[in-house]
Amino acid sequence: MNFRVISGKIDLRALRDAVGDFENGACVIFEGLVRNHNEGREVLRLEYEVYEPLAVSEGEAILGEAERRFGPLKAACVHRDGLLELGEAAVVVAVSSAHRDESFRACRYIIDEVKHRLPIWKKEHYADGEANWVNCQRCAAHAAG
Amino acid sequence: MMQVRVRYFAVFREVTGVETEVVDTGASSARELFSQMADRHADLHFEAAALVAVNDVMADWETALSEGDEVLFFPPVAGG
């Protein structure tokens, strides 16, 4: 399994080692971090909800697509579930390939697809005590608390 | 009429106050089922970027439903 959902901190070194290969001279790692602001509001922490069965199968499918499009390469991705504090990595993508171009392109493809397709939701908790589900146009009135 | 199980996630679960429910429906598609559930739950509204899965496989809103299906309603996703 190269795509995983975990609730503890992501081990960056382990992920890098997972895509390590003497044939590959390039490794690109993308980290998505918890930021302290969004759309003008001060964010204190994020809360993720993941539907793991489908997140994992879709995540594996995305890694497979990246390999078919840009491979040969090795790719792995870990996404967090639960409550995250500022500065923590919510998602990490690691890709290695013989040369750098394929790794950069595959890494970009994977993170973009992960954001658009996986059944993962995040709720922002703000400094003023409110909380909102991100990307949900009509949710603001209901998500307080 | 058939019986299906509906599961709600994230904000959909919060506004319905329901995690899962078994419903009798004549809905011809996932879209029609959502519409029926929106009639049942006043604060449940369709979102253009909402996704649907049937029996743990991503589906589309025109997917036909069958007896015993588990239909998962996903509000707009926001991974990463």
XYZ file of N, CA and C in Angstrom:
675
model
N 0.851 -1.207 0.000
C 0.000 0.000 0.000
C 0.877 1.243 0.000
N 0.809 2.033 -1.049
C 1.622 3.250 -1.112
C 0.856 4.495 -0.725
N -0.470 4.348 -0.565
C -1.262 5.470 -0.074
C -1.808 5.091 1.291
N -1.603 5.948 2.285
C -2.059 5.626 3.635
C -2.726 6.827 4.288
N -3.636 6.518 5.198
C -4.254 7.542 6.037
C -3.841 7.238 7.465
N -3.302 8.232 8.171
C -2.855 8.007 9.546
C -3.340 9.136 10.449
N -3.377 8.874 11.731
C -3.810 9.924 12.658
C -2.632 10.537 13.409
N -1.479 9.879 13.405
C -0.296 10.448 14.055
C 0.524 11.283 13.079
N 1.642 11.830 13.547
C 2.480 12.665 12.678
C 3.097 11.849 11.544
N 3.303 12.513 10.413
C 3.861 11.844 9.242
C 5.375 11.782 9.367
N 5.924 10.598 9.152
C 7.372 10.384 9.210
C 7.957 10.640 7.820
N 8.500 11.857 7.664
C 9.001 12.295 6.363
C 10.122 11.399 5.860
N 11.010 11.061 6.755
C 12.171 10.246 6.372
C 11.732 8.866 5.875
N 10.743 8.290 6.557
C 10.269 6.963 6.160
C 9.638 7.007 4.773
N 8.940 8.104 4.507
C 8.290 8.238 3.202
C 9.337 8.391 2.100
N 10.367 9.165 2.386
C 11.447 9.341 1.422
C 12.141 8.000 1.158
N 12.383 7.257 2.219
C 13.019 5.944 2.055
C 12.126 4.994 1.260
N 10.801 5.144 1.426
C 9.873 4.246 0.739
C 9.960 4.391 -0.777
N 10.354 5.573 -1.250
C 10.460 5.758 -2.705
C 11.929 5.708 -3.160
N 12.835 5.410 -2.234
C 14.257 5.345 -2.568
C 14.565 4.175 -3.499
N 15.425 4.438 -4.470
C 15.772 3.417 -5.454
C 17.082 3.856 -6.106
N 18.077 2.949 -6.159
C 19.371 3.334 -6.734
C 19.265 3.726 -8.207
N 18.170 3.341 -8.852
C 18.004 3.732 -10.260
C 17.528 5.169 -10.401
N 17.048 5.724 -9.291
C 16.423 7.047 -9.371
C 17.323 8.132 -8.781
N 17.633 9.127 -9.615
C 18.516 10.209 -9.182
C 17.773 11.434 -8.705
N 16.429 11.401 -8.749
C 15.646 12.561 -8.325
C 14.566 12.130 -7.347
N 14.349 12.957 -6.331
C 13.240 12.718 -5.406
C 12.603 14.065 -5.087
N 11.292 14.154 -5.324
C 10.550 15.379 -5.005
C 9.559 15.052 -3.903
N 9.562 15.882 -2.859
C 8.626 15.690 -1.753
C 7.806 16.959 -1.586
N 6.488 16.804 -1.592
C 5.600 17.930 -1.333
C 4.949 17.743 0.028
N 4.979 18.800 0.844
C 4.284 18.782 2.129
C 3.193 19.841 2.125
N 1.984 19.443 2.441
C 0.904 20.402 2.638
C 0.775 20.673 4.130
N 0.960 21.945 4.540
C 1.051 22.291 5.960
C -0.172 23.064 6.441
N -0.431 22.975 7.711
C -1.540 23.736 8.305
C -1.106 25.195 8.457
N -1.868 26.086 7.800
C -1.552 27.507 7.726
C -2.403 28.270 8.751
N -1.863 29.406 9.206
C -2.578 30.136 10.274
C -3.604 31.138 9.763
N -3.903 31.098 8.453
C -4.924 32.024 7.931
C -5.556 31.413 6.684
N -6.788 31.793 6.432
C -7.454 31.418 5.181
C -8.564 32.417 4.899
N -8.516 32.979 3.688
C -9.519 33.945 3.244
C -9.756 35.030 4.292
N -8.625 35.539 4.808
C -8.704 36.684 5.703
C -9.020 36.352 7.152
N -9.196 35.082 7.463
C -9.519 34.732 8.849
C -8.342 34.020 9.500
N -8.192 34.265 10.809
C -7.103 33.636 11.545
C -7.514 32.210 11.918
N -6.717 31.254 11.473
C -7.012 29.843 11.708
C -6.161 29.326 12.865
N -6.782 28.613 13.793
C -6.059 28.066 14.950
C -5.666 26.611 14.755
N -6.538 25.850 14.116
C -6.257 24.434 13.867
C -7.214 23.903 12.821
N -6.905 22.713 12.308
C -7.757 22.065 11.314
C -8.216 20.716 11.840
N -9.408 20.366 11.399
C -9.959 19.067 11.770
C -10.301 18.341 10.470
N -9.662 17.202 10.258
C -9.926 16.431 9.043
C -10.878 15.287 9.328
N -11.714 15.004 8.318
C -12.537 13.803 8.340
C -12.220 13.035 7.057
N -11.944 11.755 7.192
C -11.555 10.935 6.046
C -12.451 9.708 5.995
N -13.010 9.429 4.835
C -13.686 8.136 4.654
C -12.637 7.185 4.096
N -12.023 6.454 5.020
C -10.782 5.757 4.689
C -10.902 4.697 3.581
N -11.941 3.854 3.568
C -11.963 2.817 2.525
C -11.827 3.393 1.118
N -12.593 4.453 0.838
C -12.553 5.019 -0.510
C -11.373 5.961 -0.701
N -10.933 6.619 0.359
C -9.761 7.488 0.240
C -8.547 6.651 -0.157
N -8.418 5.480 0.444
C -7.268 4.629 0.143
C -7.361 4.072 -1.281
N -8.531 3.577 -1.683
C -8.623 2.999 -3.028
C -8.461 4.078 -4.094
N -9.038 5.255 -3.889
C -8.857 6.343 -4.859
C -7.416 6.852 -4.829
N -6.834 6.924 -3.642
C -5.441 7.361 -3.525
C -4.505 6.426 -4.265
N -4.728 5.118 -4.105
C -3.908 4.144 -4.842
C -4.115 4.302 -6.348
N -5.351 4.573 -6.755
C -5.636 4.755 -8.184
C -4.869 5.955 -8.727
N -4.822 7.031 -7.957
C -4.105 8.246 -8.389
C -2.607 7.967 -8.542
N -2.038 7.230 -7.583
C -0.606 6.899 -7.685
C -0.345 6.057 -8.935
N -1.274 5.147 -9.220
C -1.139 4.317 -10.426
C -1.217 5.157 -11.690
N -2.118 6.124 -11.709
C -2.240 7.014 -12.876
C -0.955 7.810 -13.082
N -0.377 8.288 -11.980
C 0.861 9.079 -12.084
C 1.980 8.233 -12.681
N 2.033 6.977 -12.261
C 3.085 6.108 -12.794
C 2.886 5.862 -14.287
N 1.622 5.645 -14.693
C 1.364 5.402 -16.118
C 1.664 6.644 -16.951
N 1.373 7.831 -16.420
C 1.579 9.062 -17.185
C 3.031 9.498 -17.224
N 3.722 9.360 -16.095
C 5.045 9.976 -15.975
C 6.159 8.980 -15.682
N 5.790 7.701 -15.461
C 6.757 6.716 -15.035
C 7.716 6.316 -16.129
N 8.696 5.463 -15.772
C 8.790 4.743 -14.501
C 9.171 5.659 -13.327
N 8.515 5.406 -12.190
C 8.793 6.175 -10.988
C 8.296 5.405 -9.763
N 8.655 5.899 -8.593
C 8.097 5.371 -7.349
C 7.377 6.509 -6.654
N 6.180 6.233 -6.154
C 5.400 7.293 -5.520
C 4.724 6.767 -4.273
N 4.613 7.643 -3.275
C 3.909 7.302 -2.043
C 3.242 8.567 -1.510
N 2.147 8.388 -0.785
C 1.429 9.538 -0.238
C 0.798 9.154 1.100
N 0.882 10.069 2.053
C 0.234 9.866 3.353
C -0.625 11.080 3.653
N -1.848 10.840 4.100
C -2.741 11.942 4.488
C -3.165 11.754 5.930
N -3.239 12.861 6.660
C -3.646 12.811 8.064
C -5.154 12.778 8.233
N -5.581 12.234 9.348
C -6.971 12.282 9.769
C -6.991 12.898 11.173
N -8.107 13.534 11.530
C -8.241 14.064 12.882
C -7.797 15.511 13.026
N -7.429 15.883 14.253
C -7.123 17.271 14.600
C -5.644 17.588 14.356
N -5.378 18.709 13.654
C -4.000 19.109 13.358
C -3.736 20.528 13.839
N -2.537 20.725 14.361
C -2.135 22.046 14.835
C -1.361 22.792 13.733
N -1.183 24.087 13.912
C -0.449 24.910 12.945
C 0.931 24.320 12.671
N 1.314 24.347 11.391
C 2.642 23.901 10.997
C 2.781 22.419 10.757
N 1.789 21.637 11.188
C 1.878 20.196 10.957
C 1.588 19.887 9.493
N 2.174 18.777 9.007
C 1.912 18.337 7.637
C 0.602 17.554 7.600
N -0.326 18.037 6.755
C -1.602 17.335 6.580
C -1.481 16.250 5.526
N -0.610 16.497 4.563
C -0.410 15.532 3.487
C 1.039 15.624 3.022
N 1.621 14.476 2.675
C 2.955 14.454 2.081
C 2.927 13.524 0.878
N 3.485 14.026 -0.230
C 3.636 13.221 -1.449
C 5.122 13.078 -1.719
N 5.585 11.881 -1.972
C 6.997 11.649 -2.315
C 7.063 10.870 -3.626
N 7.903 11.364 -4.533
C 8.068 10.704 -5.832
C 9.550 10.645 -6.168
N 9.994 9.504 -6.675
C 11.361 9.440 -7.189
C 11.336 8.887 -8.604
N 12.299 9.360 -9.415
C 12.416 8.902 -10.803
C 13.865 9.072 -11.231
N 14.174 8.568 -12.415
C 15.555 8.632 -12.870
C 16.024 10.084 -12.957
N 15.174 10.961 -13.490
C 15.511 12.381 -13.643
C 14.417 13.256 -13.034
N 14.727 14.519 -12.784
C 13.845 15.339 -11.950
C 12.513 15.718 -12.586
N 12.486 15.863 -13.906
C 11.267 16.380 -14.524
C 10.059 15.488 -14.228
N 10.248 14.183 -14.365
C 9.140 13.254 -14.126
C 8.673 13.325 -12.668
N 9.610 13.472 -11.747
C 9.233 13.552 -10.331
C 8.425 14.808 -10.033
N 8.877 15.952 -10.565
C 8.127 17.194 -10.331
C 6.721 17.096 -10.908
N 6.615 16.611 -12.112
C 5.299 16.559 -12.774
C 4.377 15.573 -12.088
N 4.920 14.419 -11.722
C 4.084 13.410 -11.066
C 3.626 13.897 -9.690
N 4.515 14.558 -8.971
C 4.179 15.051 -7.640
C 3.043 16.068 -7.733
N 3.138 16.960 -8.705
C 2.096 17.974 -8.913
C 0.763 17.303 -9.271
N 0.832 16.317 -10.147
C -0.389 15.599 -10.545
C -1.040 14.947 -9.327
N -0.231 14.273 -8.528
C -0.781 13.526 -7.381
C -1.443 14.464 -6.382
N -0.789 15.545 -6.002
C -1.388 16.415 -4.982
C -2.658 17.082 -5.514
N -2.663 17.453 -6.800
C -3.869 18.075 -7.363
C -5.047 17.098 -7.350
N -4.798 15.855 -7.751
C -5.882 14.864 -7.785
C -6.341 14.502 -6.379
N -5.390 14.402 -5.453
C -5.749 14.093 -4.057
C -6.708 15.148 -3.516
N -6.433 16.405 -3.820
C -7.279 17.493 -3.309
C -8.669 17.470 -3.936
N -8.775 17.014 -5.172
C -10.061 17.089 -5.878
C -10.917 15.847 -5.763
N -10.308 14.709 -5.521
C -11.065 13.460 -5.670
C -11.270 12.662 -4.405
N -10.389 12.822 -3.424
C -10.493 11.932 -2.263
C -11.587 12.380 -1.298
N -12.326 11.417 -0.729
C -13.362 11.776 0.248
C -12.729 12.179 1.580
N -12.214 13.417 1.571
C -11.564 14.001 2.743
C -12.113 15.420 2.899
N -12.463 15.765 4.126
C -13.018 17.102 4.398
C -12.231 17.745 5.522
N -12.168 19.089 5.464
C -11.493 19.758 6.571
C -12.339 20.903 7.104
N -12.298 21.008 8.398
C -13.016 22.072 9.089
C -11.977 22.989 9.711
N -12.102 24.281 9.401
C -11.185 25.271 9.970
C -11.771 25.806 11.266
N -10.942 25.823 12.291
C -11.338 26.423 13.570
C -10.646 27.775 13.670
N -11.448 28.838 13.863
C -10.927 30.199 13.806
C -10.691 30.784 15.203
N -9.905 31.855 15.186
C -9.566 32.532 16.445
C -10.807 33.088 17.132
N -11.850 33.428 16.343
C -13.061 34.013 16.945
C -14.027 32.952 17.477
N -13.592 31.676 17.447
C -14.418 30.619 18.028
C -15.319 29.905 17.039
N -15.461 30.478 15.826
C -16.282 29.798 14.817
C -15.488 28.704 14.128
N -16.218 27.883 13.369
C -15.574 26.830 12.595
C -16.374 26.631 11.314
N -15.673 26.397 10.196
C -16.338 26.188 8.904
C -15.740 25.011 8.156
N -16.612 24.293 7.448
C -16.116 23.283 6.516
C -15.617 24.004 5.268
N -14.414 23.675 4.827
C -13.812 24.320 3.662
C -14.466 23.793 2.384
N -14.649 24.703 1.404
C -15.191 24.387 0.072
C -16.687 24.173 0.048
N -17.357 24.443 1.137
C -18.784 24.184 1.187
C -19.496 25.537 1.186
N -20.110 25.868 0.039
C -20.646 27.217 -0.160
C -21.791 27.550 0.798
N -22.604 26.562 1.097
C -23.818 26.869 1.851
C -23.746 26.365 3.288
N -22.499 26.061 3.732
C -22.372 25.429 5.039
C -22.151 26.405 6.180
N -21.755 27.619 5.858
C -21.258 28.516 6.897
C -22.248 28.683 8.044
N -23.538 28.755 7.686
C -24.545 29.018 8.702
C -24.717 27.854 9.669
N -24.234 26.681 9.263
C -24.524 25.493 10.056
C -23.336 24.921 10.808
N -22.150 25.433 10.502
C -20.964 24.709 10.960
C -20.370 25.243 12.265
N -21.002 26.230 12.858
C -20.421 26.792 14.083
C -20.253 25.728 15.158
N -19.175 25.839 15.890
C -19.002 24.920 17.007
C -17.954 23.879 16.770
N -40.708 0.240 -5.467
C -39.975 0.730 -4.296
C -38.848 -0.237 -3.922
N -37.788 0.308 -3.400
C -36.669 -0.520 -2.928
C -36.144 0.091 -1.639
N -35.312 -0.695 -0.979
C -34.720 -0.196 0.253
C -33.222 0.018 0.036
N -32.735 1.205 0.403
C -31.295 1.490 0.308
C -30.837 2.109 1.622
N -29.526 2.015 1.841
C -28.946 2.657 3.020
C -28.228 3.928 2.578
N -28.459 5.009 3.276
C -27.831 6.287 2.950
C -26.842 6.646 4.051
N -25.649 7.087 3.657
C -24.676 7.572 4.645
C -24.293 9.006 4.331
N -24.212 9.814 5.374
C -23.874 11.233 5.226
C -22.508 11.499 5.848
N -21.742 12.396 5.208
C -20.398 12.700 5.694
C -20.242 14.199 5.956
N -19.333 14.494 6.882
C -18.919 15.878 7.190
C -20.146 16.771 7.372
N -20.245 17.847 6.582
C -21.326 18.810 6.834
C -22.699 18.203 6.556
N -22.772 17.257 5.643
C -24.075 16.623 5.382
C -24.564 15.886 6.633
N -23.627 15.256 7.341
C -24.000 14.557 8.573
C -24.413 15.568 9.649
N -23.680 16.689 9.686
C -24.002 17.694 10.711
C -25.381 18.314 10.496
N -25.721 18.617 9.235
C -27.000 19.301 9.011
C -28.196 18.348 9.088
N -27.959 17.074 8.807
C -29.076 16.123 8.925
C -29.166 15.575 10.345
N -28.034 15.600 11.058
C -28.003 14.989 12.379
C -28.050 13.470 12.293
N -27.758 12.945 11.106
C -27.872 11.507 10.864
C -26.584 11.006 10.227
N -26.084 9.882 10.725
C -24.903 9.287 10.100
C -25.327 8.322 8.991
N -26.339 7.537 9.306
C -26.816 6.568 8.317
C -28.298 6.314 8.542
N -29.016 6.074 7.443
C -30.437 5.760 7.578
C -30.848 4.818 6.436
N -31.805 3.968 6.734
C -32.343 3.059 5.717
C -33.652 3.655 5.233
N -33.772 3.807 3.905
C -34.970 4.465 3.373
C -35.611 3.617 2.273
N -36.925 3.722 2.183
C -37.664 3.137 1.058
C -37.795 4.226 0.011
N -37.423 3.898 -1.210
C -37.420 4.936 -2.241
C -37.739 4.346 -3.611
N -38.293 5.198 -4.452
C -38.484 4.825 -5.847
C -37.531 5.606 -6.734
N -36.509 6.225 -6.111
C -35.585 7.091 -6.857
C -34.918 6.339 -8.003
N -34.908 6.969 -9.172
C -34.311 6.308 -10.336
C -32.814 6.583 -10.421
N -32.322 7.539 -9.651
C -30.895 7.866 -9.717
C -30.434 8.370 -8.356
N -29.106 8.456 -8.205
C -28.545 8.986 -6.964
C -29.000 10.433 -6.763
N -29.097 11.174 -7.873
C -29.522 12.578 -7.784
C -30.944 12.686 -7.221
N -31.810 11.785 -7.708
C -33.198 11.835 -7.244
C -33.287 11.435 -5.771
N -32.461 10.480 -5.381
C -32.446 10.080 -3.968
C -32.000 11.257 -3.088
N -30.959 11.966 -3.547
C -30.500 13.117 -2.756
C -31.633 14.129 -2.607
N -32.328 14.366 -3.709
C -33.429 15.327 -3.697
C -34.512 14.903 -2.691
N -34.803 13.608 -2.657
C -35.794 13.109 -1.687
C -35.301 13.296 -0.246
N -33.995 13.074 -0.028
C -33.463 13.227 1.322
C -33.435 14.716 1.722
N -33.259 15.596 0.712
C -33.289 17.033 0.996
C -34.698 17.469 1.406
N -35.711 16.783 0.880
C -37.087 17.082 1.304
C -37.310 16.639 2.749
N -36.612 15.565 3.125
C -36.789 15.009 4.464
C -36.015 15.805 5.522
N -34.822 16.324 5.117
C -33.959 17.066 6.039
C -33.872 18.518 5.571
N -34.474 19.415 6.322
C -34.639 20.804 5.869
C -33.319 21.507 5.557
N -32.250 21.180 6.279
C -30.982 21.893 6.091
C -30.028 21.203 5.125
N -30.484 20.130 4.488
C -29.632 19.427 3.522
C -29.860 20.031 2.136
N -28.779 20.616 1.568
C -28.882 21.251 0.250
C -27.847 20.647 -0.680
N -28.229 20.485 -1.942
C -27.281 19.968 -2.920
C -26.204 21.009 -3.184
N -24.974 20.543 -3.342
C -23.851 21.419 -3.671
C -23.296 20.966 -5.005
N -22.969 21.922 -5.867
C -22.515 21.576 -7.215
C -21.310 20.638 -7.191
N -20.444 20.798 -6.202
C -19.227 19.983 -6.165
C -19.379 18.733 -5.296
N -20.593 18.444 -4.870
C -20.806 17.236 -4.063
C -20.544 15.987 -4.900
N -20.101 14.915 -4.234
C -19.800 13.658 -4.921
C -20.653 12.552 -4.321
N -20.776 11.464 -5.081
C -21.567 10.339 -4.594
C -20.814 9.042 -4.874
N -20.954 8.093 -3.964
C -20.388 6.761 -4.163
C -21.488 5.752 -3.867
N -21.452 4.628 -4.567
C -22.417 3.557 -4.330
C -21.634 2.287 -4.022
N -21.908 1.697 -2.875
C -21.227 0.471 -2.453
C -19.703 0.627 -2.498
N -19.224 1.753 -1.962
C -17.789 2.034 -1.859
C -17.072 2.183 -3.195
N -17.820 2.535 -4.246
C -17.202 2.857 -5.529
C -17.707 4.242 -5.929
N -16.783 5.111 -6.359
C -17.210 6.443 -6.801
C -18.192 6.278 -7.960
N -19.255 7.068 -7.919
C -20.296 6.958 -8.939
C -20.594 8.355 -9.466
N -21.608 8.494 -10.320
C -22.032 9.842 -10.669
C -23.508 9.988 -10.321
N -23.975 11.216 -10.421
C -25.307 11.517 -9.892
C -26.416 10.865 -10.706
N -26.107 10.402 -11.936
C -27.132 9.739 -12.750
C -27.141 8.231 -12.532
N -26.242 7.737 -11.719
C -26.166 6.294 -11.467
C -27.508 5.751 -10.968
N -27.953 4.656 -11.583
C -29.198 4.009 -11.162
C -28.943 3.220 -9.877
N -29.949 3.145 -9.030
C -29.806 2.458 -7.749
C -30.531 1.116 -7.771
N -30.057 0.205 -6.917
C -30.665 -1.122 -6.813
C -30.972 -1.434 -5.352
N -31.868 -2.368 -5.171
C -32.233 -2.836 -3.839
C -30.978 -3.164 -3.015
N -30.920 -2.637 -1.800
C -29.812 -2.975 -0.907
C -28.559 -2.148 -1.091
N -28.543 -1.233 -2.047
C -27.350 -0.397 -2.258
C -27.064 0.459 -1.024
N -25.778 0.714 -0.804
C -25.388 1.719 0.180
C -24.909 2.949 -0.589
N -25.593 4.069 -0.386
C -25.310 5.292 -1.132
C -24.634 6.291 -0.198
N -23.438 6.747 -0.595
C -22.651 7.650 0.251
C -22.713 9.058 -0.329
N -23.210 10.004 0.452
C -23.265 11.402 -0.002
C -22.092 12.177 0.573
N -21.220 12.653 -0.348
C -20.024 13.380 0.049
C -20.186 14.872 -0.262
N -20.124 15.747 0.720
C -20.078 17.178 0.413
C -18.774 17.500 -0.305
N -18.639 18.726 -0.858
C -17.415 19.076 -1.580
C -16.176 18.726 -0.766
N -15.246 18.016 -1.400
C -14.085 17.507 -0.673
C -13.033 18.613 -0.521
N -12.142 18.426 0.436
C -11.125 19.436 0.710
C -9.911 18.791 1.356
N -9.344 17.813 0.652
C -8.141 17.185 1.168
C -6.932 18.089 0.976
N -5.816 17.669 1.527
C -4.562 18.394 1.339
C -4.396 19.532 2.312
